[in-house]
Amino acid sequence: MKILACNLKNKLTKEEVIGFQNLLEELPIGSTKLIIFPSFVYLSFFTSQKYELGSQDISSFNETTLTGDITADQLSSLNVKYVIIGHSERRKLKNEINIDFINKINHAQEKDLKIIYCIGETLEEKEKGNTYMVLEKQISEVLNNVEIKDIYIAYEPVWAIGTGRTPEKSEISETIDFIKDIVDENYEYSVKVLYGGSVSPENITELVKIKNLDGFLVGKSSLDVKNIEQMLNKMN
Ligand code: 13P
């Protein structure tokens, strides 16, 4: 089953998210697994069985009292099943590093939350020909230090996020193979890999043809339920 994961980021006001949720309720989902990642403040609005619920982040700490943070217990109590960890926006703007991802994964796994671990190279790294080296490092430095269970990888080239640019299909496919091979070789784990970065109802027609891809992590396009409907149609 392919996955369509919708990362709503810090977008939508309360009224907008209610409208979004109502439209989603009427949507035929088909055979694709739809996962919605709203802002923390709206998680409790999403109660339908038609899709699964994910969180865009989680606290690094379980027991510590920490103003503003959200724990796995709290997320589980809202029926959250997935957590995004390692997103490039948080790597860059919140200075999150491997130890944060390791702590977050450990914490999330205590409540059996499934992990969507994001990796991806910057444009500079790509232009220097360092993509695979960067990806391998992002994978090994984190996965060497956590339990390998219920982990998905989202390959999101930083230069493709929010830019309207995507890699060639063949490039995505080769990179997915690379990621799957190293995870298989090093952890004997068959990881599912999503692609993210400027996925839209238009370009998904071609992107769905990538055989070794297990789904998509979509940002901007997923803010409009009509786009989600079109993307689901093309994936089903
Ligand atoms: P865009 O689809 O807006 O490029 O965002 C991708 C992303 O960051 C999903 O996590």
PDB file of C-alpha atoms and ligand atoms in Angstrom:
ATOM      1  CA  MET A   1       0.000   0.000   0.000  1.00  0.00           C
ATOM      2  CA  LYS A   2       1.340   3.426  -0.976  1.00  0.00           C
ATOM      3  CA  ILE A   3       1.371   6.290   1.497  1.00  0.00           C
ATOM      4  CA  LEU A   4       0.307   9.887   1.003  1.00  0.00           C
ATOM      5  CA  ALA A   5       1.592  11.843   4.000  1.00  0.00           C
ATOM      6  CA  CYS A   6       0.400  15.439   4.221  1.00  0.00           C
ATOM      7  CA  ASN A   7       2.602  17.777   6.228  1.00  0.00           C
ATOM      8  CA  LEU A   8       0.494  20.873   6.885  1.00  0.00           C
ATOM      9  CA  LYS A   9       3.460  22.549   8.637  1.00  0.00           C
ATOM     10  CA  ASN A  10       2.566  25.766  10.510  1.00  0.00           C
ATOM     11  CA  LYS A  11      -0.222  26.632   8.067  1.00  0.00           C
ATOM     12  CA  LEU A  12      -4.016  27.083   8.289  1.00  0.00           C
ATOM     13  CA  THR A  13      -6.006  29.065  10.845  1.00  0.00           C
ATOM     14  CA  LYS A  14      -8.626  27.413  13.028  1.00  0.00           C
ATOM     15  CA  GLU A  15     -11.449  28.201  10.559  1.00  0.00           C
ATOM     16  CA  GLU A  16      -9.394  26.971   7.630  1.00  0.00           C
ATOM     17  CA  VAL A  17      -8.473  23.751   9.357  1.00  0.00           C
ATOM     18  CA  ILE A  18     -12.122  23.050  10.218  1.00  0.00           C
ATOM     19  CA  GLY A  19     -13.043  23.542   6.555  1.00  0.00           C
ATOM     20  CA  PHE A  20     -10.124  21.324   5.518  1.00  0.00           C
ATOM     21  CA  GLN A  21     -11.152  18.598   7.926  1.00  0.00           C
ATOM     22  CA  ASN A  22     -14.804  18.683   6.771  1.00  0.00           C
ATOM     23  CA  LEU A  23     -13.812  18.316   3.123  1.00  0.00           C
ATOM     24  CA  LEU A  24     -11.418  15.508   3.991  1.00  0.00           C
ATOM     25  CA  GLU A  25     -14.269  13.664   5.675  1.00  0.00           C
ATOM     26  CA  GLU A  26     -16.115  13.449   2.343  1.00  0.00           C
ATOM     27  CA  LEU A  27     -13.124  12.350   0.320  1.00  0.00           C
ATOM     28  CA  PRO A  28     -12.969   8.839  -1.183  1.00  0.00           C
ATOM     29  CA  ILE A  29      -9.561   7.595  -0.027  1.00  0.00           C
ATOM     30  CA  GLY A  30      -9.229   4.360  -2.007  1.00  0.00           C
ATOM     31  CA  SER A  31      -6.327   1.996  -1.484  1.00  0.00           C
ATOM     32  CA  THR A  32      -3.730   4.612  -0.489  1.00  0.00           C
ATOM     33  CA  LYS A  33      -2.873   5.154   3.168  1.00  0.00           C
ATOM     34  CA  LEU A  34      -3.505   8.825   3.917  1.00  0.00           C
ATOM     35  CA  ILE A  35      -1.689  10.341   6.891  1.00  0.00           C
ATOM     36  CA  ILE A  36      -2.387  13.912   8.014  1.00  0.00           C
ATOM     37  CA  PHE A  37       0.188  15.890  10.000  1.00  0.00           C
ATOM     38  CA  PRO A  38      -1.551  19.033  11.282  1.00  0.00           C
ATOM     39  CA  SER A  39      -0.050  21.543  13.721  1.00  0.00           C
ATOM     40  CA  PHE A  40      -0.106  20.345  17.332  1.00  0.00           C
ATOM     41  CA  VAL A  41      -2.898  22.793  18.152  1.00  0.00           C
ATOM     42  CA  TYR A  42      -5.268  21.128  15.670  1.00  0.00           C
ATOM     43  CA  LEU A  43      -4.483  17.462  16.302  1.00  0.00           C
ATOM     44  CA  SER A  44      -7.664  16.936  18.304  1.00  0.00           C
ATOM     45  CA  PHE A  45      -9.796  18.155  15.356  1.00  0.00           C
ATOM     46  CA  PHE A  46      -8.796  15.104  13.343  1.00  0.00           C
ATOM     47  CA  THR A  47     -10.722  12.130  14.653  1.00  0.00           C
ATOM     48  CA  SER A  48     -11.804  10.290  11.509  1.00  0.00           C
ATOM     49  CA  GLN A  49     -10.974   6.646  10.848  1.00  0.00           C
ATOM     50  CA  LYS A  50     -10.498   7.407   7.138  1.00  0.00           C
ATOM     51  CA  TYR A  51      -6.946   8.566   7.582  1.00  0.00           C
ATOM     52  CA  GLU A  52      -4.200   8.219  10.144  1.00  0.00           C
ATOM     53  CA  LEU A  53      -2.879  11.017  12.258  1.00  0.00           C
ATOM     54  CA  GLY A  54       0.706  12.165  12.570  1.00  0.00           C
ATOM     55  CA  SER A  55       2.604  14.766  14.540  1.00  0.00           C
ATOM     56  CA  GLN A  56       5.163  17.116  13.010  1.00  0.00           C
ATOM     57  CA  ASP A  57       7.430  16.871  16.058  1.00  0.00           C
ATOM     58  CA  ILE A  58       7.789  15.403  19.541  1.00  0.00           C
ATOM     59  CA  SER A  59       9.735  16.361  22.656  1.00  0.00           C
ATOM     60  CA  SER A  60      13.239  14.943  23.028  1.00  0.00           C
ATOM     61  CA  PHE A  61      12.403  14.151  26.629  1.00  0.00           C
ATOM     62  CA  ASN A  62       9.905  11.834  28.189  1.00  0.00           C
ATOM     63  CA  GLU A  63       9.947  12.417  31.948  1.00  0.00           C
ATOM     64  CA  THR A  64      11.415  15.941  32.100  1.00  0.00           C
ATOM     65  CA  THR A  65       8.988  18.764  32.830  1.00  0.00           C
ATOM     66  CA  LEU A  66       9.401  21.122  29.890  1.00  0.00           C
ATOM     67  CA  THR A  67       7.246  24.117  29.056  1.00  0.00           C
ATOM     68  CA  GLY A  68       5.981  24.095  25.486  1.00  0.00           C
ATOM     69  CA  ASP A  69       6.968  20.521  24.663  1.00  0.00           C
ATOM     70  CA  ILE A  70       4.664  17.646  23.659  1.00  0.00           C
ATOM     71  CA  THR A  71       5.211  14.088  24.850  1.00  0.00           C
ATOM     72  CA  ALA A  72       4.535  10.699  23.301  1.00  0.00           C
ATOM     73  CA  ASP A  73       1.907  10.077  25.982  1.00  0.00           C
ATOM     74  CA  GLN A  74       0.043  13.198  24.924  1.00  0.00           C
ATOM     75  CA  LEU A  75       0.303  12.355  21.239  1.00  0.00           C
ATOM     76  CA  SER A  76      -0.871   8.793  21.810  1.00  0.00           C
ATOM     77  CA  SER A  77      -3.848  10.068  23.766  1.00  0.00           C
ATOM     78  CA  LEU A  78      -4.885  11.988  20.626  1.00  0.00           C
ATOM     79  CA  ASN A  79      -4.567   8.838  18.523  1.00  0.00           C
ATOM     80  CA  VAL A  80      -1.393  10.002  16.802  1.00  0.00           C
ATOM     81  CA  LYS A  81       0.393   7.089  15.139  1.00  0.00           C
ATOM     82  CA  TYR A  82       3.273   8.738  13.253  1.00  0.00           C
ATOM     83  CA  VAL A  83       5.889  11.374  14.039  1.00  0.00           C
ATOM     84  CA  ILE A  84       8.058  13.346  11.614  1.00  0.00           C
ATOM     85  CA  ILE A  85      11.627  13.610  12.908  1.00  0.00           C
ATOM     86  CA  GLY A  86      14.656  15.212  11.248  1.00  0.00           C
ATOM     87  CA  HIS A  87      12.820  17.535   8.875  1.00  0.00           C
ATOM     88  CA  SER A  88      15.278  19.847   7.113  1.00  0.00           C
ATOM     89  CA  GLU A  89      13.400  22.940   8.284  1.00  0.00           C
ATOM     90  CA  ARG A  90      14.054  21.930  11.885  1.00  0.00           C
ATOM     91  CA  ARG A  91      17.655  20.939  11.108  1.00  0.00           C
ATOM     92  CA  LYS A  92      18.230  24.397   9.640  1.00  0.00           C
ATOM     93  CA  LEU A  93      16.037  26.792  11.611  1.00  0.00           C
ATOM     94  CA  LYS A  94      15.947  25.040  14.997  1.00  0.00           C
ATOM     95  CA  ASN A  95      19.519  23.744  14.800  1.00  0.00           C
ATOM     96  CA  GLU A  96      18.346  20.223  15.531  1.00  0.00           C
ATOM     97  CA  ILE A  97      21.087  17.627  15.292  1.00  0.00           C
ATOM     98  CA  ASN A  98      21.507  13.875  15.490  1.00  0.00           C
ATOM     99  CA  ILE A  99      21.270  13.642  19.264  1.00  0.00           C
ATOM    100  CA  ASP A 100      17.884  15.387  19.115  1.00  0.00           C
ATOM    101  CA  PHE A 101      16.648  12.934  16.490  1.00  0.00           C
ATOM    102  CA  ILE A 102      17.939   9.967  18.488  1.00  0.00           C
ATOM    103  CA  ASN A 103      16.244  11.189  21.674  1.00  0.00           C
ATOM    104  CA  LYS A 104      13.026  11.933  19.821  1.00  0.00           C
ATOM    105  CA  ILE A 105      12.967   8.533  18.144  1.00  0.00           C
ATOM    106  CA  ASN A 106      13.635   6.755  21.448  1.00  0.00           C
ATOM    107  CA  HIS A 107      10.894   8.745  23.137  1.00  0.00           C
ATOM    108  CA  ALA A 108       8.374   8.182  20.323  1.00  0.00           C
ATOM    109  CA  GLN A 109       9.083   4.462  20.250  1.00  0.00           C
ATOM    110  CA  GLU A 110       8.232   4.125  23.935  1.00  0.00           C
ATOM    111  CA  LYS A 111       4.638   4.690  22.858  1.00  0.00           C
ATOM    112  CA  ASP A 112       5.003   2.677  19.663  1.00  0.00           C
ATOM    113  CA  LEU A 113       4.713   5.725  17.442  1.00  0.00           C
ATOM    114  CA  LYS A 114       5.945   5.138  13.909  1.00  0.00           C
ATOM    115  CA  ILE A 115       8.808   7.335  12.773  1.00  0.00           C
ATOM    116  CA  ILE A 116       9.102   9.254   9.514  1.00  0.00           C
ATOM    117  CA  TYR A 117      12.786  10.146   9.551  1.00  0.00           C
ATOM    118  CA  CYS A 118      13.605  12.857   6.997  1.00  0.00           C
ATOM    119  CA  ILE A 119      16.915  13.061   5.196  1.00  0.00           C
ATOM    120  CA  GLY A 120      18.116  15.026   2.199  1.00  0.00           C
ATOM    121  CA  GLU A 121      21.029  16.929   0.713  1.00  0.00           C
ATOM    122  CA  THR A 122      21.319  20.687   0.180  1.00  0.00           C
ATOM    123  CA  LEU A 123      21.917  22.126  -3.273  1.00  0.00           C
ATOM    124  CA  GLU A 124      25.537  22.797  -2.394  1.00  0.00           C
ATOM    125  CA  GLU A 125      26.041  19.201  -1.280  1.00  0.00           C
ATOM    126  CA  LYS A 126      24.386  17.951  -4.464  1.00  0.00           C
ATOM    127  CA  GLU A 127      26.518  20.185  -6.682  1.00  0.00           C
ATOM    128  CA  LYS A 128      29.678  18.946  -4.993  1.00  0.00           C
ATOM    129  CA  GLY A 129      28.600  15.393  -5.755  1.00  0.00           C
ATOM    130  CA  ASN A 130      28.188  14.560  -2.080  1.00  0.00           C
ATOM    131  CA  THR A 131      24.536  13.476  -2.024  1.00  0.00           C
ATOM    132  CA  TYR A 132      25.099   9.809  -1.177  1.00  0.00           C
ATOM    133  CA  MET A 133      27.755  10.593   1.401  1.00  0.00           C
ATOM    134  CA  VAL A 134      25.416  13.037   3.137  1.00  0.00           C
ATOM    135  CA  LEU A 135      22.474  10.647   3.082  1.00  0.00           C
ATOM    136  CA  GLU A 136      24.536   7.746   4.381  1.00  0.00           C
ATOM    137  CA  LYS A 137      25.792   9.903   7.264  1.00  0.00           C
ATOM    138  CA  GLN A 138      22.275  11.133   8.113  1.00  0.00           C
ATOM    139  CA  ILE A 139      21.084   7.541   8.179  1.00  0.00           C
ATOM    140  CA  SER A 140      23.930   5.858  10.038  1.00  0.00           C
ATOM    141  CA  GLU A 141      24.536   8.502  12.705  1.00  0.00           C
ATOM    142  CA  VAL A 142      20.925   8.214  13.807  1.00  0.00           C
ATOM    143  CA  LEU A 143      19.887   4.644  13.034  1.00  0.00           C
ATOM    144  CA  ASN A 144      23.038   3.234  14.690  1.00  0.00           C
ATOM    145  CA  ASN A 145      21.684   4.596  17.957  1.00  0.00           C
ATOM    146  CA  VAL A 146      18.014   3.652  17.954  1.00  0.00           C
ATOM    147  CA  GLU A 147      15.904   0.534  17.796  1.00  0.00           C
ATOM    148  CA  ILE A 148      15.174  -0.300  14.187  1.00  0.00           C
ATOM    149  CA  LYS A 149      11.413  -0.767  14.212  1.00  0.00           C
ATOM    150  CA  ASP A 150       8.559   1.076  12.518  1.00  0.00           C
ATOM    151  CA  ILE A 151      10.890   3.541  10.850  1.00  0.00           C
ATOM    152  CA  TYR A 152      10.143   5.057   7.459  1.00  0.00           C
ATOM    153  CA  ILE A 153      12.571   7.299   5.646  1.00  0.00           C
ATOM    154  CA  ALA A 154      11.429  10.403   3.777  1.00  0.00           C
ATOM    155  CA  TYR A 155      13.943  11.440   1.151  1.00  0.00           C
ATOM    156  CA  GLU A 156      13.473  15.190   0.844  1.00  0.00           C
ATOM    157  CA  PRO A 157      16.212  17.017  -1.072  1.00  0.00           C
ATOM    158  CA  VAL A 158      16.444  20.380   0.698  1.00  0.00           C
ATOM    159  CA  TRP A 159      16.657  22.217  -2.636  1.00  0.00           C
ATOM    160  CA  ALA A 160      13.363  20.664  -3.764  1.00  0.00           C
ATOM    161  CA  ILE A 161      11.304  21.705  -0.746  1.00  0.00           C
ATOM    162  CA  GLY A 162       8.936  24.556  -1.575  1.00  0.00           C
ATOM    163  CA  THR A 163      10.836  25.443  -4.755  1.00  0.00           C
ATOM    164  CA  GLY A 164       8.768  23.774  -7.478  1.00  0.00           C
ATOM    165  CA  ARG A 165      11.869  21.811  -8.479  1.00  0.00           C
ATOM    166  CA  THR A 166      12.175  18.044  -8.239  1.00  0.00           C
ATOM    167  CA  PRO A 167      14.968  15.644  -9.164  1.00  0.00           C
ATOM    168  CA  GLU A 168      14.616  13.565 -12.316  1.00  0.00           C
ATOM    169  CA  LYS A 169      12.607  10.367 -11.856  1.00  0.00           C
ATOM    170  CA  SER A 170      15.698   8.290 -12.491  1.00  0.00           C
ATOM    171  CA  GLU A 171      17.640  10.226  -9.854  1.00  0.00           C
ATOM    172  CA  ILE A 172      14.901   9.668  -7.269  1.00  0.00           C
ATOM    173  CA  SER A 173      14.751   6.000  -8.116  1.00  0.00           C
ATOM    174  CA  GLU A 174      18.522   5.533  -7.815  1.00  0.00           C
ATOM    175  CA  THR A 175      18.603   7.399  -4.523  1.00  0.00           C
ATOM    176  CA  ILE A 176      15.754   5.301  -3.133  1.00  0.00           C
ATOM    177  CA  ASP A 177      17.659   2.146  -4.096  1.00  0.00           C
ATOM    178  CA  PHE A 178      20.749   3.513  -2.382  1.00  0.00           C
ATOM    179  CA  ILE A 179      18.811   4.261   0.819  1.00  0.00           C
ATOM    180  CA  LYS A 180      17.045   0.901   0.850  1.00  0.00           C
ATOM    181  CA  ASP A 181      20.303  -0.950   0.209  1.00  0.00           C
ATOM    182  CA  ILE A 182      22.237   0.662   3.027  1.00  0.00           C
ATOM    183  CA  VAL A 183      19.424   0.167   5.514  1.00  0.00           C
ATOM    184  CA  ASP A 184      19.072  -3.438   4.431  1.00  0.00           C
ATOM    185  CA  GLU A 185      22.814  -4.132   4.571  1.00  0.00           C
ATOM    186  CA  ASN A 186      23.466  -2.418   7.880  1.00  0.00           C
ATOM    187  CA  TYR A 187      20.315  -3.186   9.843  1.00  0.00           C
ATOM    188  CA  GLU A 188      18.727  -6.107   7.994  1.00  0.00           C
ATOM    189  CA  TYR A 189      15.619  -3.997   7.780  1.00  0.00           C
ATOM    190  CA  SER A 190      13.505  -3.422   4.745  1.00  0.00           C
ATOM    191  CA  VAL A 191      12.677   0.258   5.007  1.00  0.00           C
ATOM    192  CA  LYS A 192       9.874   1.998   3.194  1.00  0.00           C
ATOM    193  CA  VAL A 193      10.943   5.262   1.556  1.00  0.00           C
ATOM    194  CA  LEU A 194       8.784   8.288   0.766  1.00  0.00           C
ATOM    195  CA  TYR A 195       9.776  11.127  -1.533  1.00  0.00           C
ATOM    196  CA  GLY A 196       9.118  14.752  -0.537  1.00  0.00           C
ATOM    197  CA  GLY A 197       9.851  18.104  -2.164  1.00  0.00           C
ATOM    198  CA  SER A 198       7.448  20.042  -4.400  1.00  0.00           C
ATOM    199  CA  VAL A 199       5.132  17.096  -5.034  1.00  0.00           C
ATOM    200  CA  SER A 200       1.966  18.365  -6.743  1.00  0.00           C
ATOM    201  CA  PRO A 201      -1.153  16.964  -8.438  1.00  0.00           C
ATOM    202  CA  GLU A 202       0.602  17.687 -11.744  1.00  0.00           C
ATOM    203  CA  ASN A 203       4.014  16.088 -11.237  1.00  0.00           C
ATOM    204  CA  ILE A 204       2.678  13.137  -9.216  1.00  0.00           C
ATOM    205  CA  THR A 205       1.413  11.648 -12.504  1.00  0.00           C
ATOM    206  CA  GLU A 206       5.034  10.964 -13.394  1.00  0.00           C
ATOM    207  CA  LEU A 207       6.363  10.429  -9.866  1.00  0.00           C
ATOM    208  CA  VAL A 208       3.951   7.537  -9.200  1.00  0.00           C
ATOM    209  CA  LYS A 209       5.742   5.604 -11.925  1.00  0.00           C
ATOM    210  CA  ILE A 210       8.837   5.280  -9.751  1.00  0.00           C
ATOM    211  CA  LYS A 211       8.629   1.614  -8.865  1.00  0.00           C
ATOM    212  CA  ASN A 212      10.699   1.456  -5.682  1.00  0.00           C
ATOM    213  CA  LEU A 213       8.953   4.426  -4.056  1.00  0.00           C
ATOM    214  CA  ASP A 214       6.508   3.737  -1.232  1.00  0.00           C
ATOM    215  CA  GLY A 215       4.748   7.079  -1.207  1.00  0.00           C
ATOM    216  CA  PHE A 216       5.030  10.829  -0.779  1.00  0.00           C
ATOM    217  CA  LEU A 217       5.474  13.428   1.929  1.00  0.00           C
ATOM    218  CA  VAL A 218       3.719  16.521   0.641  1.00  0.00           C
ATOM    219  CA  GLY A 219       3.829  20.051   2.031  1.00  0.00           C
ATOM    220  CA  LYS A 220       2.255  23.000   0.252  1.00  0.00           C
ATOM    221  CA  SER A 221       0.053  21.070  -2.199  1.00  0.00           C
ATOM    222  CA  SER A 222      -1.600  19.206   0.646  1.00  0.00           C
ATOM    223  CA  LEU A 223      -3.088  22.389   2.134  1.00  0.00           C
ATOM    224  CA  ASP A 224      -5.889  22.144  -0.432  1.00  0.00           C
ATOM    225  CA  VAL A 225      -8.138  19.071  -0.156  1.00  0.00           C
ATOM    226  CA  LYS A 226      -8.816  19.231  -3.915  1.00  0.00           C
ATOM    227  CA  ASN A 227      -5.112  18.608  -4.457  1.00  0.00           C
ATOM    228  CA  ILE A 228      -5.156  15.700  -2.004  1.00  0.00           C
ATOM    229  CA  GLU A 229      -8.091  14.227  -3.933  1.00  0.00           C
ATOM    230  CA  GLN A 230      -6.243  14.508  -7.237  1.00  0.00           C
ATOM    231  CA  MET A 231      -3.059  13.049  -5.799  1.00  0.00           C
ATOM    232  CA  LEU A 232      -4.982  10.125  -4.284  1.00  0.00           C
ATOM    233  CA  ASN A 233      -6.708   9.490  -7.612  1.00  0.00           C
ATOM    234  CA  LYS A 234      -3.379   9.257  -9.365  1.00  0.00           C
ATOM    235  CA  MET A 235      -1.903   7.008  -6.702  1.00  0.00           C
ATOM    236  CA  ASN A 236      -4.821   4.566  -6.502  1.00  0.00           C
TER     237      ASN A 236
HETATM  238  P1  13P B   1       6.654  21.038  -0.248  1.00  0.00           P
HETATM  239  O1  13P B   1       5.756  19.935  -0.754  1.00  0.00           O
HETATM  240  O2  13P B   1       5.925  22.309   0.059  1.00  0.00           O
HETATM  241  O3  13P B   1       7.841  21.217  -1.134  1.00  0.00           O
HETATM  242  O4  13P B   1       7.213  20.540   1.172  1.00  0.00           O
HETATM  243  C1  13P B   1       7.756  19.276   1.274  1.00  0.00           C
HETATM  244  C2  13P B   1       8.001  18.987   2.708  1.00  0.00           C
HETATM  245  O5  13P B   1       8.794  19.650   3.355  1.00  0.00           O
HETATM  246  C3  13P B   1       7.218  17.911   3.323  1.00  0.00           C
HETATM  247  O6  13P B   1       7.714  17.568   4.571  1.00  0.00           O
END
